[in-house]
Tab-separated table of C-alpha atoms and ligand atoms in Angstrom:
chain	number	residue	atom	x	y	z
A	783	MET	CA	19.438	-23.865	-5.762
A	784	ALA	CA	17.976	-20.837	-6.857
A	785	ARG	CA	14.540	-20.285	-5.277
A	786	SER	CA	12.058	-17.760	-6.984
A	787	VAL	CA	8.954	-15.703	-5.701
A	788	LEU	CA	6.650	-14.122	-8.891
A	789	LYS	CA	3.577	-12.115	-7.960
A	790	PHE	CA	1.027	-11.345	-10.637
A	791	GLY	CA	-1.591	-8.363	-9.403
A	792	GLY	CA	-5.079	-8.086	-10.868
A	793	THR	CA	-4.451	-6.424	-13.961
A	794	SER	CA	-1.897	-9.658	-14.694
A	795	VAL	CA	-4.484	-12.454	-14.226
A	796	ALA	CA	-7.700	-10.044	-15.873
A	797	ASP	CA	-8.860	-12.740	-17.904
A	798	LEU	CA	-7.913	-15.766	-19.368
A	799	GLU	CA	-5.800	-14.743	-21.964
A	800	ARG	CA	-3.716	-12.648	-19.364
A	801	ILE	CA	-3.298	-15.578	-17.216
A	802	LEU	CA	-2.000	-17.599	-20.300
A	803	HIS	CA	0.270	-15.056	-20.549
A	804	VAL	CA	1.117	-15.146	-17.116
A	805	ALA	CA	1.788	-19.074	-17.607
A	806	ASP	CA	4.232	-18.391	-20.325
A	807	ILE	CA	6.633	-16.377	-18.223
A	808	VAL	CA	6.357	-18.550	-15.199
A	809	ALA	CA	6.848	-21.729	-17.576
A	810	ALA	CA	9.864	-20.250	-19.113
A	811	ARG	CA	11.493	-19.862	-15.634
A	812	ALA	CA	10.489	-22.938	-14.720
A	813	ARG	CA	12.120	-24.554	-17.599
A	814	ALA	CA	15.050	-22.132	-16.888
A	815	GLY	CA	15.611	-24.025	-13.727
A	816	GLU	CA	13.921	-21.938	-11.127
A	817	LYS	CA	12.196	-23.317	-8.097
A	818	ILE	CA	9.283	-21.307	-8.112
A	819	ALA	CA	6.519	-20.179	-5.987
A	820	VAL	CA	4.091	-17.775	-7.891
A	821	ILE	CA	1.632	-15.947	-6.049
A	822	VAL	CA	-1.366	-14.443	-7.562
A	823	SER	CA	-4.159	-11.896	-7.200
A	824	ALA	CA	-7.565	-11.982	-7.751
A	825	MET	CA	-8.804	-10.646	-11.689
A	826	SER	CA	-8.908	-7.352	-11.629
A	827	GLY	CA	-12.271	-5.467	-10.171
A	828	GLU	CA	-13.334	-8.963	-8.274
A	829	THR	CA	-12.449	-8.318	-4.997
A	830	ASN	CA	-14.003	-4.734	-5.598
A	831	LYS	CA	-17.344	-6.898	-6.820
A	832	LEU	CA	-17.199	-9.118	-3.852
A	833	VAL	CA	-16.484	-6.122	-1.461
A	834	SER	CA	-19.925	-4.610	-2.243
A	835	LEU	CA	-21.524	-7.861	-2.477
A	836	SER	CA	-20.446	-8.432	0.945
A	837	ARG	CA	-21.668	-4.891	2.112
A	838	GLY	CA	-24.791	-5.482	0.497
A	839	ALA	CA	-25.808	-8.681	2.489
A	840	ALA	CA	-24.461	-7.307	5.488
A	841	GLY	CA	-26.608	-4.111	5.410
A	842	GLU	CA	-25.912	-0.722	7.478
A	843	ASP	CA	-26.450	-2.443	10.930
A	844	LEU	CA	-23.732	-5.169	11.311
A	845	GLN	CA	-21.108	-3.744	13.247
A	846	ASP	CA	-17.187	-4.863	12.703
A	847	GLY	CA	-17.434	-7.748	14.486
A	848	ASP	CA	-20.182	-9.384	13.007
A	849	PHE	CA	-19.340	-8.085	9.726
A	850	SER	CA	-15.521	-8.694	9.104
A	851	ASP	CA	-14.833	-12.374	9.565
A	852	GLU	CA	-17.327	-13.274	6.978
A	853	TYR	CA	-16.549	-10.632	4.848
A	854	ASP	CA	-13.059	-12.356	4.446
A	855	VAL	CA	-14.708	-15.767	3.530
A	856	VAL	CA	-15.853	-13.805	0.542
A	857	VAL	CA	-13.416	-11.556	-0.375
A	858	ALA	CA	-10.537	-14.329	-0.492
A	859	SER	CA	-12.519	-16.478	-2.707
A	860	GLY	CA	-11.224	-14.414	-6.113
A	861	GLU	CA	-7.851	-15.253	-5.394
A	862	GLN	CA	-8.748	-18.950	-4.851
A	863	VAL	CA	-9.925	-18.508	-8.594
A	864	THR	CA	-6.760	-17.077	-9.978
A	865	SER	CA	-4.700	-19.663	-8.283
A	866	GLY	CA	-6.637	-22.590	-9.644
A	867	LEU	CA	-6.440	-21.442	-13.246
A	868	LEU	CA	-2.602	-20.496	-13.515
A	869	ALA	CA	-2.149	-24.044	-11.970
A	870	LEU	CA	-4.539	-25.837	-14.850
A	871	SER	CA	-2.757	-23.101	-17.374
A	872	LEU	CA	1.102	-24.481	-16.425
A	873	ARG	CA	-0.189	-28.418	-16.371
A	874	ARG	CA	-1.283	-27.533	-19.960
A	875	ARG	CA	2.075	-26.174	-20.943
A	876	GLY	CA	3.510	-29.381	-19.592
A	877	VAL	CA	4.929	-27.888	-16.315
A	878	ARG	CA	4.382	-29.360	-12.752
A	879	ALA	CA	1.798	-27.164	-10.710
A	880	ARG	CA	-0.838	-26.937	-8.015
A	881	SER	CA	-2.543	-24.457	-6.352
A	882	TRP	CA	-1.775	-23.683	-2.653
A	883	LEU	CA	-4.533	-21.684	-0.107
A	884	GLY	CA	-3.597	-19.953	2.912
A	885	TRP	CA	-5.034	-22.612	4.896
A	886	GLN	CA	-3.170	-25.190	2.892
A	887	MET	CA	-0.022	-23.553	3.475
A	888	LYS	CA	-0.277	-22.643	7.219
A	889	MET	CA	-0.180	-18.787	6.537
A	890	MET	CA	-0.664	-17.624	9.965
A	891	THR	CA	-2.229	-14.382	11.115
A	892	ARG	CA	-3.060	-11.992	14.032
A	893	GLU	CA	-5.002	-9.082	14.629
A	894	GLY	CA	-8.253	-9.786	13.688
A	895	HIS	CA	-10.144	-10.105	9.648
A	896	GLY	CA	-10.045	-7.442	6.726
A	897	SER	CA	-6.530	-6.159	7.436
A	898	ALA	CA	-4.763	-8.691	9.256
A	899	ARG	CA	-1.233	-9.319	9.443
A	900	ILE	CA	1.167	-12.412	8.514
A	901	ASP	CA	2.172	-13.804	12.135
A	902	ARG	CA	4.185	-16.703	10.840
A	903	PHE	CA	4.263	-19.420	8.034
A	904	ASP	CA	4.379	-22.888	9.253
A	905	TYR	CA	7.019	-24.848	7.110
A	906	ASP	CA	5.644	-28.387	7.553
A	907	SER	CA	2.925	-27.868	5.226
A	908	GLY	CA	5.429	-29.654	2.141
A	909	LEU	CA	5.523	-26.048	0.315
A	910	ALA	CA	9.038	-25.844	0.304
A	911	GLU	CA	9.542	-29.605	-0.378
A	912	ALA	CA	7.517	-29.247	-3.148
A	913	ILE	CA	8.897	-26.252	-4.926
A	914	ASP	CA	12.393	-27.846	-4.603
A	915	GLY	CA	10.743	-31.141	-6.232
A	916	GLY	CA	10.784	-29.165	-9.183
A	917	GLU	CA	6.366	-28.452	-8.987
A	918	VAL	CA	5.311	-24.707	-9.224
A	919	ALA	CA	3.675	-23.575	-6.464
A	920	VAL	CA	0.592	-21.065	-7.196
A	921	ILE	CA	-0.040	-19.193	-4.053
A	922	ALA	CA	-3.569	-17.474	-3.376
A	923	GLY	CA	-2.195	-14.059	-2.292
A	924	PHE	CA	-4.066	-11.924	0.118
A	925	GLN	CA	-5.267	-14.955	2.402
A	926	GLY	CA	-4.453	-16.522	5.398
A	927	ILE	CA	-5.598	-18.375	8.144
A	928	SER	CA	-6.563	-16.515	11.674
A	929	GLU	CA	-5.445	-17.988	15.410
A	930	ASN	CA	-9.278	-19.603	15.331
A	931	GLY	CA	-8.744	-21.493	12.342
A	932	ARG	CA	-11.042	-19.014	10.291
A	933	VAL	CA	-10.309	-17.569	6.813
A	934	ALA	CA	-8.448	-13.844	7.122
A	935	THR	CA	-7.477	-11.553	4.391
A	936	LEU	CA	-4.261	-8.967	4.536
A	937	GLY	CA	-5.807	-5.705	3.540
A	938	ARG	CA	-6.379	-4.181	-0.147
A	939	GLY	CA	-3.214	-4.642	-1.873
A	940	GLY	CA	-2.318	-7.383	0.297
A	941	SER	CA	-0.785	-10.100	-2.332
A	942	ASP	CA	2.273	-8.023	-2.517
A	943	THR	CA	2.628	-8.735	1.187
A	944	THR	CA	2.254	-12.698	0.670
A	945	ALA	CA	4.683	-12.427	-1.839
A	946	VAL	CA	7.738	-10.812	0.095
A	947	ALA	CA	6.619	-13.430	3.085
A	948	VAL	CA	6.830	-16.397	1.266
A	949	ALA	CA	10.114	-14.933	-0.151
A	950	ALA	CA	11.545	-14.413	3.327
A	951	ALA	CA	10.145	-17.902	4.517
A	952	LEU	CA	11.888	-19.412	1.219
A	953	LYS	CA	15.288	-17.526	1.561
A	954	ALA	CA	14.499	-16.847	-2.311
A	955	ASP	CA	16.565	-15.232	-4.336
A	956	CYS	CA	14.558	-12.884	-5.735
A	957	CYS	CA	10.571	-11.680	-5.185
A	958	ASP	CA	9.951	-9.861	-8.698
A	959	ILE	CA	6.345	-8.272	-8.527
A	960	TYR	CA	4.818	-8.398	-11.976
A	961	THR	CA	2.550	-5.671	-12.724
A	962	ASP	CA	1.020	-3.368	-14.990
A	963	VAL	CA	3.894	-0.964	-14.956
A	964	ASP	CA	6.970	-1.696	-15.796
A	965	GLY	CA	8.611	-0.503	-12.539
A	966	VAL	CA	8.537	2.001	-9.652
A	967	TYR	CA	8.114	5.586	-11.360
A	968	THR	CA	8.989	9.212	-10.178
A	969	THR	CA	5.620	9.638	-9.865
A	970	ASP	CA	2.103	7.588	-10.619
A	971	PRO	CA	2.566	7.387	-14.636
A	972	ARG	CA	-1.224	7.694	-14.904
A	973	ILE	CA	-1.188	11.003	-13.647
A	974	VAL	CA	2.172	12.241	-15.075
A	975	PRO	CA	2.850	10.360	-18.472
A	976	ASN	CA	6.429	11.814	-18.333
A	977	ALA	CA	7.488	10.539	-14.994
A	978	LYS	CA	11.068	8.305	-14.961
A	979	ARG	CA	11.123	4.511	-14.384
A	980	LEU	CA	13.883	4.053	-11.193
A	981	GLU	CA	16.224	1.823	-11.618
A	982	LYS	CA	17.089	1.327	-8.036
A	983	VAL	CA	14.597	2.657	-4.918
A	984	SER	CA	15.563	2.199	-1.018
A	985	TYR	CA	13.405	0.357	1.098
A	986	GLU	CA	13.108	3.574	3.415
A	987	GLU	CA	11.951	5.844	0.204
A	988	MET	CA	9.469	3.204	-0.903
A	989	LEU	CA	8.522	2.576	2.281
A	990	GLU	CA	7.592	6.169	2.480
A	991	MET	CA	6.569	6.306	-0.947
A	992	ALA	CA	3.367	3.647	-0.396
A	993	SER	CA	2.284	4.725	2.579
A	994	LEU	CA	2.069	8.060	1.097
A	995	GLY	CA	-0.561	7.286	-2.120
A	996	ALA	CA	1.955	5.367	-4.332
A	997	LYS	CA	-0.349	1.914	-4.480
A	998	VAL	CA	2.480	-0.121	-6.445
A	999	LEU	CA	3.530	-2.026	-3.473
A	1000	GLN	CA	1.363	-2.308	-0.285
A	1001	THR	CA	2.628	-0.674	2.223
A	1002	ARG	CA	3.138	-3.685	4.485
A	1003	SER	CA	5.208	-5.637	1.986
A	1004	VAL	CA	7.589	-3.082	1.837
A	1005	GLU	CA	8.194	-3.101	5.600
A	1006	LEU	CA	8.462	-6.891	5.663
A	1007	ALA	CA	10.910	-6.807	2.638
A	1008	MET	CA	13.291	-4.060	4.354
A	1009	ASN	CA	13.342	-6.060	7.834
A	1010	HIS	CA	13.986	-9.480	5.889
A	1011	LYS	CA	16.106	-7.989	3.220
A	1012	VAL	CA	14.205	-9.609	0.589
A	1013	PRO	CA	15.259	-8.324	-2.588
A	1014	VAL	CA	12.316	-7.020	-4.359
A	1015	ARG	CA	11.909	-5.818	-8.038
A	1016	VAL	CA	8.915	-4.460	-9.936
A	1017	LEU	CA	8.640	-5.067	-13.473
A	1018	SER	CA	6.009	-5.665	-16.232
A	1019	SER	CA	3.903	-8.528	-16.662
A	1020	PHE	CA	3.000	-7.386	-20.050
A	1021	ALA	CA	6.471	-8.255	-21.721
A	1022	ALA	CA	6.963	-11.391	-23.303
A	1023	PRO	CA	9.817	-13.960	-22.019
A	1024	GLY	CA	12.759	-12.723	-23.111
A	1025	ASP	CA	11.854	-8.908	-23.417
A	1026	ASP	CA	14.379	-6.358	-22.038
A	1027	ASN	CA	12.181	-5.801	-18.882
A	1028	PRO	CA	14.741	-4.697	-15.907
A	1029	GLY	CA	11.686	-3.383	-13.792
A	1030	THR	CA	13.072	-1.507	-10.607
A	1031	TRP	CA	14.855	-2.870	-7.659
A	1032	VAL	CA	13.664	-2.273	-4.418
A	1033	CYS	CA	16.882	-2.340	-2.372
A	1034	SER	CA	19.087	-1.208	0.584
A	1035	GLU	CA	20.278	2.640	0.401
A	1036	GLU	CA	23.973	1.465	0.536
A	1037	GLU	CA	23.273	-0.464	-2.719
A	1038	ILE	CA	22.396	3.077	-4.670
A	1039	VAL	CA	25.045	5.284	-5.484
A	1040	GLU	CA	24.027	8.353	-6.511
A	1041	LYS	CA	21.234	9.734	-4.243
A	1042	GLN	CA	18.501	12.090	-5.503
A	1043	VAL	CA	16.946	14.743	-2.894
A	1044	VAL	CA	14.038	14.090	-4.394
A	1045	ASN	CA	13.106	10.637	-6.094
A	1046	GLY	CA	9.276	10.657	-5.664
A	1047	VAL	CA	6.283	12.843	-5.706
A	1048	THR	CA	2.926	10.743	-4.384
A	1049	TYR	CA	-0.566	11.879	-3.943
A	1050	SER	CA	-3.435	10.254	-1.450
A	1051	ARG	CA	-6.708	11.254	-1.657
A	1052	ASP	CA	-8.131	9.166	0.633
A	1053	GLU	CA	-7.651	11.991	3.434
A	1054	ALA	CA	-9.998	13.842	5.835
A	1055	LYS	CA	-9.231	17.052	8.242
A	1056	ILE	CA	-10.886	17.504	11.265
A	1057	THR	CA	-10.903	21.237	12.627
A	1058	LEU	CA	-11.894	21.610	16.645
A	1059	LEU	CA	-12.395	24.928	17.086
A	1060	GLY	CA	-12.323	26.406	20.946
A	1061	MET	CA	-10.682	23.491	22.712
A	1062	GLU	CA	-9.443	24.606	26.409
A	1063	ASP	CA	-5.925	25.409	26.494
A	1064	LYS	CA	-4.470	23.550	29.371
A	1065	PRO	CA	-2.329	20.225	29.915
A	1066	GLY	CA	-3.762	17.031	29.422
A	1067	MET	CA	-6.418	18.196	26.617
A	1068	SER	CA	-4.269	16.617	23.813
A	1069	ALA	CA	-3.745	13.460	25.534
A	1070	ARG	CA	-7.576	13.139	26.442
A	1071	LEU	CA	-8.537	14.074	22.452
A	1072	PHE	CA	-5.924	11.351	21.299
A	1073	ALA	CA	-6.677	8.784	23.562
A	1074	LEU	CA	-10.611	9.191	22.036
A	1075	MET	CA	-9.157	8.551	18.558
A	1076	ALA	CA	-7.092	5.847	19.596
A	1077	ARG	CA	-9.817	4.411	21.632
A	1078	GLU	CA	-11.916	4.006	18.549
A	1079	GLY	CA	-9.258	2.973	16.303
A	1080	VAL	CA	-8.628	6.561	14.215
A	1081	ASN	CA	-5.181	6.569	12.741
A	1082	VAL	CA	-4.622	10.112	13.223
A	1083	ASP	CA	-1.584	11.736	10.763
A	1084	MET	CA	-1.095	15.240	10.561
A	1085	ILE	CA	-1.793	17.249	13.761
A	1086	VAL	CA	-1.366	20.983	13.931
A	1087	GLN	CA	-2.559	23.020	16.943
A	1088	ALA	CA	-2.239	26.968	17.174
A	1089	ASN	CA	-3.317	29.254	19.499
A	1090	ALA	CA	-6.839	30.790	19.261
A	1091	ARG	CA	-7.865	34.281	19.476
A	1092	GLY	CA	-10.138	34.196	22.252
A	1093	GLU	CA	-8.447	33.551	26.039
A	1094	GLY	CA	-7.260	30.205	27.155
A	1095	ARG	CA	-8.468	28.221	23.913
A	1096	ALA	CA	-6.298	26.684	20.895
A	1097	ASN	CA	-7.319	25.296	18.129
A	1098	MET	CA	-6.452	21.669	16.779
A	1099	VAL	CA	-6.084	20.677	12.955
A	1100	PHE	CA	-5.454	16.631	12.443
A	1101	THR	CA	-5.989	14.427	9.463
A	1102	CYS	CA	-7.138	10.769	9.011
A	1103	THR	CA	-8.753	8.685	6.766
A	1104	SER	CA	-12.272	9.335	5.108
A	1105	ALA	CA	-13.477	6.271	7.078
A	1106	ASP	CA	-11.586	6.782	10.168
A	1107	ALA	CA	-13.282	10.329	9.920
A	1108	MET	CA	-16.740	9.119	10.328
A	1109	LYS	CA	-16.040	7.576	13.246
A	1110	ALA	CA	-14.025	10.400	14.955
A	1111	ARG	CA	-16.974	13.016	13.957
A	1112	GLY	CA	-19.086	10.339	15.638
A	1113	VAL	CA	-17.060	9.757	19.042
A	1114	LEU	CA	-16.040	13.557	19.033
A	1115	GLU	CA	-19.859	14.539	18.817
A	1116	LYS	CA	-20.694	12.597	21.753
A	1117	HIS	CA	-17.851	14.278	23.866
A	1118	ARG	CA	-19.017	17.923	22.899
A	1119	ASP	CA	-20.482	18.949	25.956
A	1120	GLU	CA	-17.983	18.010	28.224
A	1121	GLY	CA	-16.074	21.323	27.134
A	1122	LEU	CA	-13.465	19.297	24.884
A	1123	TYR	CA	-14.052	21.740	22.288
A	1124	GLU	CA	-16.564	24.498	21.063
A	1125	ASP	CA	-17.169	23.703	17.246
A	1126	ILE	CA	-16.230	20.663	14.946
A	1127	ASP	CA	-15.323	20.825	10.943
A	1128	VAL	CA	-14.921	17.997	9.023
A	1129	THR	CA	-14.079	17.904	5.283
A	1130	SER	CA	-12.676	15.554	2.429
A	1131	ASP	CA	-12.200	17.506	0.050
A	1132	VAL	CA	-8.639	17.390	0.490
A	1133	ALA	CA	-5.518	15.754	-0.512
A	1134	LYS	CA	-2.087	14.932	0.625
A	1135	VAL	CA	0.780	15.217	-1.854
A	1136	SER	CA	4.229	14.754	-0.936
A	1137	VAL	CA	7.958	14.419	-2.119
A	1138	ILE	CA	10.083	11.624	-1.002
A	1139	GLY	CA	14.044	11.758	-1.141
A	1140	VAL	CA	16.810	9.968	1.077
A	1141	GLY	CA	19.025	12.965	-0.390
A	1142	MET	CA	16.650	15.436	1.733
A	1143	LYS	CA	19.180	14.156	4.857
A	1144	SER	CA	21.396	16.211	3.825
A	1145	HIS	CA	20.214	18.861	1.757
A	1146	ALA	CA	18.846	21.959	2.370
A	1147	GLY	CA	16.175	23.823	0.264
A	1148	VAL	CA	13.569	21.393	-0.509
A	1149	ALA	CA	10.555	22.421	1.636
A	1150	GLU	CA	11.510	25.869	0.148
A	1151	THR	CA	11.503	24.698	-3.555
A	1152	MET	CA	8.185	22.613	-2.758
A	1153	PHE	CA	6.048	25.981	-1.571
A	1154	ASP	CA	7.521	27.868	-4.253
A	1155	ALA	CA	6.143	25.397	-6.620
A	1156	LEU	CA	2.983	25.202	-5.059
A	1157	PHE	CA	3.069	29.110	-5.050
A	1158	LYS	CA	3.443	29.788	-8.473
A	1159	LYS	CA	0.398	27.490	-9.099
A	1160	ASN	CA	-1.714	29.553	-6.763
A	1161	ILE	CA	-2.127	26.436	-4.280
A	1162	ASN	CA	-2.853	27.202	-0.808
A	1163	ILE	CA	-1.258	24.838	1.687
A	1164	ASP	CA	-3.358	23.878	4.655
A	1165	VAL	CA	-1.248	21.657	6.790
A	1166	ILE	CA	2.498	20.971	6.287
A	1167	ALA	CA	4.321	17.868	7.926
A	1168	THR	CA	7.553	16.861	7.602
A	1169	SER	CA	10.095	13.609	8.694
A	1170	GLU	CA	13.748	13.182	7.587
A	1171	ILE	CA	13.194	11.641	4.190
A	1172	LYS	CA	9.504	13.539	3.002
A	1173	ILE	CA	7.649	16.744	3.190
A	1174	SER	CA	3.812	16.228	2.984
A	1175	VAL	CA	1.425	19.461	2.339
A	1176	LEU	CA	-2.296	19.285	2.229
A	1177	ILE	CA	-4.069	20.984	-0.352
A	1178	ASP	CA	-7.442	21.414	-1.691
A	1179	ALA	CA	-8.469	18.120	-3.501
A	1180	ASP	CA	-9.193	19.895	-6.659
A	1181	TYR	CA	-5.424	21.002	-7.472
A	1182	THR	CA	-4.137	16.986	-6.593
A	1183	GLU	CA	-3.030	16.493	-10.050
A	1184	LEU	CA	-1.993	20.171	-10.363
A	1185	ALA	CA	0.448	20.130	-7.564
A	1186	VAL	CA	1.433	16.616	-8.639
A	1187	ARG	CA	2.704	18.084	-12.076
A	1188	ALA	CA	4.349	20.944	-10.507
A	1189	LEU	CA	6.574	19.620	-8.141
A	1190	HIS	CA	7.415	16.827	-10.551
A	1191	THR	CA	8.928	19.557	-12.690
A	1192	ALA	CA	10.053	21.705	-9.698
A	1193	PHE	CA	12.447	19.012	-8.809
A	1194	ASP	CA	13.408	17.879	-12.209
A	1195	LEU	CA	12.056	14.278	-12.201
A	1196	ASP	CA	10.234	14.932	-15.744
A	1197	VAL	CA	11.537	12.631	-18.342
A	1198	THR	CA	12.665	14.983	-21.443
B	1309	ADP	P1	-1.419	-5.038	-8.992
B	1309	ADP	O1	-2.710	-5.018	-9.376
B	1309	ADP	O2	-0.275	-5.498	-10.000
B	1309	ADP	O3	-1.198	-5.177	-7.585
B	1309	ADP	P2	-1.615	-2.037	-8.671
B	1309	ADP	O4	-3.246	-1.416	-9.649
B	1309	ADP	O5	-1.761	-2.175	-7.443
B	1309	ADP	O6	-1.210	-2.972	-9.494
B	1309	ADP	O7	-0.134	-1.084	-8.596
B	1309	ADP	C1	0.239	-0.950	-9.916
B	1309	ADP	C2	-0.311	0.675	-10.063
B	1309	ADP	O8	0.174	1.569	-9.436
B	1309	ADP	C3	-0.182	1.100	-11.465
B	1309	ADP	O9	-0.886	0.843	-12.547
B	1309	ADP	C4	0.166	2.900	-11.469
B	1309	ADP	O10	-1.046	3.601	-11.708
B	1309	ADP	C5	-0.052	2.739	-9.850
B	1309	ADP	N1	0.830	3.906	-9.319
B	1309	ADP	C6	1.084	4.746	-8.174
B	1309	ADP	N2	1.990	5.654	-8.124
B	1309	ADP	C7	3.318	4.856	-8.813
B	1309	ADP	C8	4.581	4.642	-9.113
B	1309	ADP	N3	5.035	6.154	-8.347
B	1309	ADP	N4	5.011	3.892	-9.932
B	1309	ADP	C9	4.395	2.944	-10.381
B	1309	ADP	N5	3.079	2.846	-10.441
B	1309	ADP	C10	2.274	3.352	-9.377
B	1310	LIG	N1	-7.448	-8.742	-4.971
B	1310	LIG	C1	-6.942	-7.896	-3.306
B	1310	LIG	C2	-6.995	-6.746	-3.576
B	1310	LIG	O1	-7.728	-6.422	-4.664
B	1310	LIG	C3	-5.262	-8.379	-3.058
B	1310	LIG	C4	-4.363	-7.696	-4.005
B	1310	LIG	O2	-4.763	-7.862	-5.434
B	1310	LIG	O3	-3.426	-7.795	-3.783
B	1310	LIG	O4	-6.994	-5.580	-3.058
B	1311	MG	MG1	-1.444	-3.890	-5.880
């Protein structure tokens, strides 16, 4: 029995007209005999509105513990609305359907609130039976229930992860992520209009692309898909049922015959650079510094240490998200007097631009091409980080788009 999981993001359910269009797509597939679970996001803009309402209500003083559990109650509500509206629209088309909220389907989460992780998804909720019995399950994405019975949300973009988790649990034949672009592109098509749609992209590459800024899929959803070998496809919700809409398959590397050296260029502006000048150059200083960061929950990304001019001194540069940088500065200022460092500088005027491709594993010269393309545009590289299948550079945020376009051209990714 073919079980299918379909997910529709915010723009795809932005208003009633779009929801009715989604109902047409789902109804056509249900009539063709597929057993369907549909995951919906909140209407576009709705979650942002709910986030700022929660912040407004909480004021400046509430700490995380007092804030995030009720924040989740508020922001999870956007998906409740769309799940009900889509279920109604399907019934209007004569398709049996009902909505499922996180707590009703026992989507159990762990690791607190705001960006909880899915722990397990209990099977005794009746969801699988309902689907197999021919009723479309319209699932509110992004939400689950914590160990102590409270509403929890999965982090921004988390409906993607709900979809993959449901597909894995149901052993679905496909997990179709319908969105406002018709696939995964070599870079964000909003920045480079002649970006290319990829027919296939490996889990590994997609994971790097998502975590380095391509927000088309939430990083955790790709991680989950890779671990459970869920076949994911990204495709357009704007096409009509029956239109040619091949999308992009996210699949194992072995299924990709022609491996490109570079398959994607990404950017992230949500970066901050922290420079510590005059750290004592002796064993244990880095351990002390990053223990402090870990304790504050600061997720450190790129790290560079270099000897300073002064005797026995070193400078340390590291990056993290802009939000984490505030926390990092706060705790570092407190430790300034203990001789950890002499001076600190924090800036958010930086962006991380990356090139990604599995072919890099077996090709030399990628760094040279990348650095040369940036040099030709007179873009200065601040920090560099590499892994087996990616190279990232930190640059001045003002040059983000210029860098992305230059790299896209340098690696022959432009549609001609
Ligand atoms: P949804 O609301 O459907 O979840 P998102 O806004 O989260 O959609 O993700 C889709 C957006 O991701 C696209 O509109 C596009 O601008 C952006 N995007 C960034 N990088 C890429 C990429 N490499 N390929 C496709 N889309 C990308
Ligand atoms: N509505 C949530 C958000 O905007 C979850 C999602 O759309 O995936 O982040
Ligand atoms: Mg999204």
